[in-house]
Amino acid sequence: MRTHSLAIIILASLLSACQLTADSSQQDAEQAQNPPDHMAFTCSESEKHAEQDLDCDSANEGTFPISHPVDPVDVAVVVPDEIVEAAAEEEIKDLWHRVRSQLEFEYPDNKRIAAQRNWYLKHPEYMQRVAKRAKPFLYLIIEQLEQQNMPLELTLLPVVESAFDPFAYSHGRAAGMWQFIPGTGKRFGMKQTWWYDGRRDVLASTQGAIDYLNYLLKMFDGDWYHALAAYNSGEGRVLRAIKKNKKEHKATDFWSLDLPRETEAYVPKLLALADILANSDKYQFEWPIIDNIAITQEVEIGSQIDLALAAEMAGLTLKELHALNPGFNRWATDPDGPFNLLLPIDKVESFETELAKTDNKNRLNWVRHKVRSGDSLLKLAAKYHTTADIIGDVNKIKGNMIRVGEHLIIPVALKSLDAYTLSQEQRLAKVQSAKSGSSKLTHKVKSGDTFWDLSRKYKVNLRSLAKWNGMAPTDPLRPGKELVIWQKESSTTANQDSIMRTLTYTVRNGDSLARIASKFKVKVKDLEKWNQSKLKKYLQPGQKLKIYVDVTRT
């Protein structure tokens, strides 16, 4: 295949740790109200740049912050000549122009839309960043929307939801570019397993969003603004607001409903973006250009495959492949499907050639394990980073019984797990290691633990505790899971020249907290805080205590 020298650099996931729902700083009287306590969080002065200002604005409206846990991943695509030549025949050269030419919503130019529009106009760099995230996926999303006769204003919905970030996670339990919570995702066809989460799969979640929006549109008798409001806050809430207005003989259009502040800003954000796109010349706004050309393509693979092997076949790094296929949680695709990968369009032919040469059984790496006393399917699954069901299926085991001395064949990752940097485990490790205080504690979840109880126990903010662990406050805690807890600077003052180290001290006969504190030049109340879960009424010889020590002072 001949290739064109035009190299299009796409940014598969330019992801920053900030809220990316574009609330304007110009809030009307209703938006200026304090957010409900259960949604409150604070914004530090160190976060005052455009996207994080946005986060603070959203906090004032009671919206859920969104986490973006992945670093930038650049994927270079050399577009084949025949595709470039076909695109040259198209009248519309720019994807955003393609959207602009099909906008159809009608809306008033009211102060709620104006407030959101003003924010976007003041922050043109925001749309530049969003467009870079969208670039690998935008052509395919527009194609899906057009083929199903959806209004192309919906192309802008991922801007409002996640800033086109497929790895985005809201602390309202929503995930992916279209921000589905688990239950709604399952209702609309997004499979969620240990191996795979369809809410982060760009094409699967786009289809889910189309299906959900069509369902809402029918429910609200063709009113798109009601449907969009329900997409944000739930159909029940919008139905109740309409019912309330009818009972009070008030208008029931979107603008007249009493809805949560986040929802009252949500539809205006979308309309503000549509207005700027439609009238970019009028507003002198430089809307980013993205060529009206396919640069990625979905490829059928037919069976489970190690992502490291797939990356080698495609001539990509593992991180590049995973960035384009964010739905996969682990080191391999789901053994039960979906059996497809999204690839740069110039890599498709060579990948398919290599894939055809490789039998299904050779698409994974295998180990032969001799069962020892104490082994179980669950323990082996944890050891080899797979599932008990997979081991059972491969070895034709009925039930959960395995016998000492027998040999099991188990699929394992081709590379060390650290190499799969965008897997769920590695994303979590990165989130948990991000410094958010002067000292870090670890808590192993016990049966009955909740975020609320742990936040009280460790005297930290509930929402922060969830965020430090890549979770939502409403997520269930499973026994055995390790949580990190960041605490503010202890009363043992650390200066700029401090070198802090964590050590484990074994209690000896005659020790007391005061004696240990004096020995390590820390304070008793700090020892108590660092070891809340371990301290009983009396210290016991052999007991292990965690101590944070400034080695420059000891």
Coordinates of C-alpha atoms in Angstrom, one line a residue, residues 109-482:
D109 CA -30.2 33.7 23.7
N110 CA -30.8 34.0 27.4
K111 CA -28.4 34.8 30.3
R112 CA -27.8 31.1 31.1
I113 CA -26.5 30.3 27.7
A114 CA -24.6 33.6 27.6
A115 CA -22.8 32.8 30.8
Q116 CA -21.5 29.5 29.5
R117 CA -20.7 31.0 26.1
N118 CA -18.6 33.8 27.8
W119 CA -16.5 31.2 29.6
Y120 CA -15.7 29.3 26.4
L121 CA -14.9 32.5 24.6
K122 CA -12.5 33.6 27.4
H123 CA -10.7 30.2 27.3
P124 CA -10.1 29.3 23.6
E125 CA -7.1 27.1 24.7
Y126 CA -9.7 24.8 26.4
M127 CA -11.3 23.8 23.1
Q128 CA -7.8 23.3 21.6
R129 CA -7.1 20.7 24.2
V130 CA -10.5 19.1 23.9
A131 CA -10.1 18.8 20.1
K132 CA -6.7 17.0 20.5
R133 CA -8.4 14.4 22.7
A134 CA -11.3 14.0 20.2
K135 CA -9.1 13.7 17.1
P136 CA -8.6 9.9 17.0
F137 CA -12.4 9.2 17.5
L138 CA -14.3 12.2 16.1
Y139 CA -14.8 10.9 12.6
L140 CA -16.2 7.6 13.8
I141 CA -18.5 9.3 16.3
I142 CA -19.9 11.6 13.7
E143 CA -20.4 8.7 11.3
Q144 CA -22.4 6.9 14.1
L145 CA -24.6 9.9 14.8
E146 CA -25.3 10.6 11.1
Q147 CA -26.1 7.0 10.3
Q148 CA -28.7 6.9 13.0
N149 CA -30.2 10.4 12.2
M150 CA -29.2 12.0 15.4
P151 CA -28.8 15.8 15.7
L152 CA -25.1 16.6 15.4
E153 CA -25.3 18.9 18.4
L154 CA -24.7 15.6 20.2
T155 CA -21.2 15.6 18.9
L156 CA -20.5 18.3 21.5
L157 CA -22.0 16.4 24.4
P158 CA -18.7 14.6 25.2
V159 CA -17.1 18.1 25.5
V160 CA -19.6 18.8 28.3
E161 CA -19.5 15.4 29.8
S162 CA -15.8 14.6 29.9
A163 CA -13.8 16.8 27.5
F164 CA -13.7 13.9 25.2
D165 CA -11.7 11.8 27.7
P166 CA -12.5 8.1 27.5
F167 CA -10.6 7.5 30.8
A168 CA -12.5 10.1 32.7
Y169 CA -14.1 9.0 36.0
S170 CA -16.6 11.1 37.9
H171 CA -16.9 10.8 41.6
G172 CA -20.6 10.4 40.9
R173 CA -19.5 6.9 39.7
A174 CA -19.8 7.8 36.0
A175 CA -17.0 6.6 33.6
G176 CA -15.9 7.2 30.0
M177 CA -16.3 9.8 27.4
W178 CA -20.1 9.8 27.7
Q179 CA -20.1 9.4 31.5
F180 CA -22.3 6.4 32.2
I181 CA -22.9 5.2 35.7
P182 CA -22.7 1.3 36.0
G183 CA -26.4 0.6 36.1
T184 CA -27.3 2.8 33.1
G185 CA -24.4 1.5 31.2
K186 CA -25.6 -2.1 31.6
R187 CA -29.1 -1.1 30.6
F188 CA -27.9 0.3 27.3
G189 CA -25.6 -2.5 26.3
M190 CA -22.2 -1.6 27.8
K191 CA -20.7 -4.8 29.1
Q192 CA -18.8 -4.5 32.4
T193 CA -16.5 -7.3 33.5
W194 CA -13.2 -7.8 35.2
W195 CA -11.5 -7.7 31.8
Y196 CA -13.5 -4.9 30.1
D197 CA -15.7 -1.9 30.7
G198 CA -17.8 -0.8 27.7
R199 CA -18.4 2.6 29.3
R200 CA -14.8 3.5 28.3
D201 CA -15.0 1.8 24.9
V202 CA -15.5 4.8 22.6
L203 CA -17.6 3.2 20.0
A204 CA -19.6 1.0 22.3
S205 CA -20.4 3.9 24.7
T206 CA -21.3 6.1 21.7
Q207 CA -23.8 3.6 20.6
G208 CA -25.0 3.3 24.2
A209 CA -25.4 7.1 24.4
I210 CA -27.4 7.1 21.1
D211 CA -29.7 4.4 22.4
Y212 CA -30.2 6.1 25.8
L213 CA -30.9 9.5 24.2
N214 CA -33.4 7.9 21.8
Y215 CA -35.1 6.2 24.8
L216 CA -35.3 9.6 26.7
L217 CA -36.5 11.4 23.6
K218 CA -39.4 9.0 23.3
M219 CA -40.1 9.3 27.0
F220 CA -40.3 13.1 26.8
D221 CA -42.4 13.3 23.6
G222 CA -39.6 14.5 21.3
D223 CA -38.4 17.3 23.6
W224 CA -34.6 17.3 23.2
Y225 CA -33.9 19.7 26.1
H226 CA -35.9 17.5 28.5
A227 CA -34.1 14.4 27.2
L228 CA -30.7 16.0 27.7
A229 CA -31.6 17.2 31.2
A230 CA -32.7 13.6 32.0
Y231 CA -29.4 12.3 30.5
N232 CA -27.6 14.5 33.1
S233 CA -29.8 14.1 36.2
G234 CA -32.0 11.1 35.5
E235 CA -35.4 10.7 33.9
G236 CA -37.2 10.5 37.3
R237 CA -36.0 13.9 38.4
V238 CA -37.0 15.6 35.2
L239 CA -40.4 13.9 35.2
R240 CA -41.0 15.1 38.8
A241 CA -40.1 18.6 37.9
I242 CA -42.5 18.6 35.0
K243 CA -45.3 17.1 37.2
K244 CA -44.6 19.8 39.9
N245 CA -44.9 22.7 37.3
K246 CA -48.1 21.2 35.8
K247 CA -49.6 21.0 39.3
E248 CA -48.8 24.6 39.9
H249 CA -50.1 25.6 36.4
K250 CA -46.6 26.7 35.3
A251 CA -44.8 26.3 32.0
T252 CA -43.0 22.9 31.6
D253 CA -40.3 23.8 29.1
F254 CA -36.7 23.1 30.2
W255 CA -36.1 26.8 31.1
S256 CA -39.0 26.8 33.5
L257 CA -38.2 23.7 35.5
D258 CA -36.7 23.6 39.0
L259 CA -33.7 21.3 38.4
P260 CA -30.3 20.8 40.2
R261 CA -27.8 23.5 39.5
E262 CA -25.6 21.2 37.5
T263 CA -28.5 20.3 35.2
E264 CA -29.6 23.9 34.8
A265 CA -26.1 24.6 33.5
Y266 CA -25.7 21.4 31.5
V267 CA -28.0 22.1 28.6
P268 CA -26.8 25.8 28.3
K269 CA -23.3 24.5 28.0
L270 CA -24.2 22.4 25.0
L271 CA -26.1 25.2 23.4
A272 CA -23.3 27.7 24.1
L273 CA -20.9 25.4 22.3
A274 CA -23.3 24.9 19.4
D275 CA -23.7 28.7 19.1
I276 CA -20.0 29.3 19.1
L277 CA -19.4 26.6 16.5
A278 CA -22.2 28.0 14.3
N279 CA -21.0 31.6 14.7
S280 CA -17.3 31.3 15.2
D281 CA -16.7 34.2 12.7
K282 CA -19.1 36.4 14.6
Y283 CA -17.4 35.7 17.9
Q284 CA -13.9 35.7 16.3
F285 CA -13.3 32.3 17.9
E286 CA -10.7 30.0 16.3
W287 CA -12.5 26.7 16.4
P288 CA -9.9 23.9 16.0
I289 CA -9.7 22.2 12.6
I290 CA -9.8 18.4 12.3
D291 CA -9.5 17.0 8.8
N292 CA -12.7 15.3 7.6
I293 CA -10.8 12.0 7.2
A294 CA -10.8 8.6 8.9
I295 CA -7.6 8.1 10.8
T296 CA -8.6 5.1 12.9
Q297 CA -10.4 1.9 12.0
E298 CA -12.0 -1.0 14.0
V299 CA -10.5 -4.4 13.3
E300 CA -12.0 -7.8 14.2
I301 CA -9.7 -10.1 16.1
G302 CA -11.9 -13.1 16.7
S303 CA -10.5 -14.3 20.1
Q304 CA -8.8 -13.1 23.3
I305 CA -5.3 -11.6 22.7
D306 CA -2.6 -10.2 25.0
L307 CA -2.5 -6.4 24.4
A308 CA 1.3 -6.5 24.4
L309 CA 1.3 -9.0 21.5
A310 CA -1.4 -7.0 19.6
A311 CA 0.7 -3.9 20.0
E312 CA 3.8 -5.7 18.5
M313 CA 1.7 -6.9 15.6
A314 CA 0.4 -3.4 14.9
G315 CA 3.8 -1.7 15.3
L316 CA 2.6 0.3 18.2
T317 CA 3.7 0.8 21.8
L318 CA 1.5 -0.9 24.4
K319 CA 0.5 2.5 25.7
E320 CA -0.5 3.7 22.2
L321 CA -2.7 0.6 21.7
H322 CA -4.3 0.9 25.1
A323 CA -5.0 4.6 24.7
L324 CA -7.0 3.9 21.5
N325 CA -8.8 0.9 23.3
P326 CA -9.5 2.3 26.8
G327 CA -12.3 -0.2 27.4
F328 CA -9.8 -3.0 28.3
N329 CA -9.1 -3.2 32.0
R330 CA -6.3 -5.7 32.1
W331 CA -3.4 -7.1 30.1
A332 CA -5.6 -8.8 27.6
T333 CA -8.9 -8.4 25.8
D334 CA -12.0 -10.1 27.3
P335 CA -12.1 -13.8 26.6
D336 CA -15.8 -13.5 25.9
G337 CA -15.5 -10.4 23.7
P338 CA -15.8 -7.9 22.3
F339 CA -13.3 -9.2 19.8
N340 CA -12.2 -5.9 18.1
L341 CA -9.5 -3.3 18.4
L342 CA -9.3 0.3 17.2
L343 CA -6.1 0.9 15.3
P344 CA -4.5 3.8 13.4
I345 CA -5.6 3.3 9.8
D346 CA -2.1 2.9 8.4
K347 CA -1.5 -0.1 10.8
V348 CA -4.6 -2.1 9.9
E349 CA -3.2 -4.1 6.9
S350 CA 0.0 -5.2 8.6
F351 CA -1.8 -6.1 11.8
E352 CA -4.3 -8.3 10.0
T353 CA -1.5 -10.1 8.2
E354 CA 0.3 -10.8 11.5
L355 CA -2.9 -11.8 13.2
A356 CA -3.8 -14.3 10.5
K357 CA -0.5 -16.1 11.1
T358 CA -1.1 -16.6 14.8
D359 CA -3.4 -19.4 16.1
N360 CA -5.8 -18.5 18.8
K361 CA -3.9 -20.5 21.4
N362 CA -0.7 -18.6 20.6
R363 CA -2.3 -15.2 21.2
L364 CA -1.7 -15.6 25.0
N365 CA 1.3 -16.7 27.0
W366 CA 0.8 -19.8 29.2
V367 CA 2.4 -21.2 32.4
R368 CA 2.1 -24.8 33.7
H369 CA 1.4 -24.6 37.5
K370 CA 1.7 -27.6 39.8
V371 CA -1.0 -27.4 42.5
R372 CA 0.4 -27.2 46.0
S373 CA -1.2 -27.5 49.4
G374 CA -3.2 -24.4 50.1
D375 CA -3.8 -23.5 46.5
S376 CA -7.2 -22.6 45.3
L377 CA -8.6 -21.2 42.1
L378 CA -9.1 -17.8 43.6
K379 CA -5.5 -17.7 45.0
L380 CA -4.1 -18.8 41.6
A381 CA -6.2 -16.2 39.8
A382 CA -4.9 -13.5 42.1
K383 CA -1.3 -14.8 41.6
Y384 CA -1.5 -14.9 37.8
H385 CA -3.7 -11.8 37.4
T386 CA -6.6 -13.6 35.7
T387 CA -9.9 -15.0 36.9
A388 CA -10.9 -18.3 38.6
D389 CA -13.5 -18.8 35.8
I390 CA -10.8 -18.6 33.1
I391 CA -8.6 -21.2 34.9
G392 CA -11.5 -23.5 35.4
D393 CA -12.7 -23.2 31.8
V394 CA -9.2 -23.8 30.3
N395 CA -8.6 -26.8 32.5
K396 CA -12.2 -28.2 32.3
I397 CA -12.6 -28.0 36.0
K398 CA -16.2 -28.5 37.3
G399 CA -16.8 -26.6 40.5
N400 CA -13.9 -25.2 42.5
M401 CA -12.0 -28.3 43.6
I402 CA -8.4 -28.7 42.5
R403 CA -6.1 -31.5 43.7
V404 CA -2.5 -31.3 45.1
G405 CA 0.0 -32.5 42.5
E406 CA -2.1 -31.9 39.4
H407 CA -0.9 -29.5 36.7
L408 CA -3.0 -26.5 35.5
I409 CA -2.4 -24.5 32.4
I410 CA -2.9 -20.8 33.1
P411 CA -2.8 -17.7 30.8
V412 CA -0.5 -15.0 31.9
A413 CA 0.7 -11.6 30.7
L414 CA 3.4 -11.5 28.1
K415 CA 5.2 -8.7 29.8
S416 CA 5.5 -7.5 33.4
L417 CA 2.3 -5.9 34.6
D418 CA 4.1 -2.6 35.0
A419 CA 4.4 -2.4 31.2
Y420 CA 0.6 -2.3 30.9
T421 CA 0.6 1.3 32.1
L422 CA -3.1 2.1 31.1
S423 CA -4.5 -1.1 32.7
Q424 CA -6.9 -0.6 35.6
E425 CA -4.2 -1.7 38.1
Q426 CA -1.6 0.7 36.8
R427 CA -4.0 3.6 36.5
L428 CA -5.0 3.0 40.1
A429 CA -1.4 2.8 41.3
K430 CA -0.7 6.1 39.6
V431 CA -3.7 7.8 41.2
Q432 CA -2.8 6.4 44.7
S433 CA 0.8 7.5 44.4
A434 CA -0.1 11.1 43.5
K435 CA 1.0 13.2 46.4
S436 CA -1.9 14.8 48.2
G437 CA -0.5 15.5 51.6
S438 CA 2.6 15.3 53.7
S439 CA 2.1 11.8 54.9
K440 CA 0.5 8.7 53.4
L441 CA -1.2 5.9 55.4
T442 CA -2.5 2.6 54.1
H443 CA -5.7 1.0 55.3
K444 CA -6.7 -2.5 54.5
V445 CA -10.5 -2.7 54.1
K446 CA -12.3 -4.8 56.6
S447 CA -15.9 -6.2 56.4
G448 CA -18.3 -3.3 57.2
D449 CA -15.9 -0.5 56.3
T450 CA -17.4 2.5 54.5
F451 CA -15.9 5.7 53.1
W452 CA -17.9 7.6 55.7
D453 CA -16.6 5.7 58.6
L454 CA -13.0 5.8 57.4
S455 CA -13.2 9.5 56.7
R456 CA -14.3 10.1 60.3
K457 CA -11.7 7.7 61.7
Y458 CA -8.8 9.3 59.8
K459 CA -10.2 12.9 60.0
V460 CA -10.1 13.4 56.2
N461 CA -12.7 14.7 53.7
L462 CA -14.9 11.8 52.4
R463 CA -14.8 12.9 48.8
S464 CA -11.0 13.3 48.9
L465 CA -10.6 9.9 50.4
A466 CA -12.5 8.4 47.5
K467 CA -10.6 10.5 44.9
W468 CA -7.2 9.4 46.3
N469 CA -8.2 5.8 45.5
G470 CA -9.8 6.4 42.1
M471 CA -13.3 5.7 43.4
A472 CA -16.6 7.4 44.0
P473 CA -17.9 8.0 47.6
T474 CA -20.8 5.6 46.8
D475 CA -18.6 2.8 45.5
P476 CA -18.7 -0.4 47.6
L477 CA -15.5 -1.3 49.5
R478 CA -14.4 -4.9 49.2
P479 CA -12.6 -6.5 52.2
G480 CA -8.9 -6.8 51.5
K481 CA -8.7 -3.8 49.2
E482 CA -5.9 -1.4 50.2

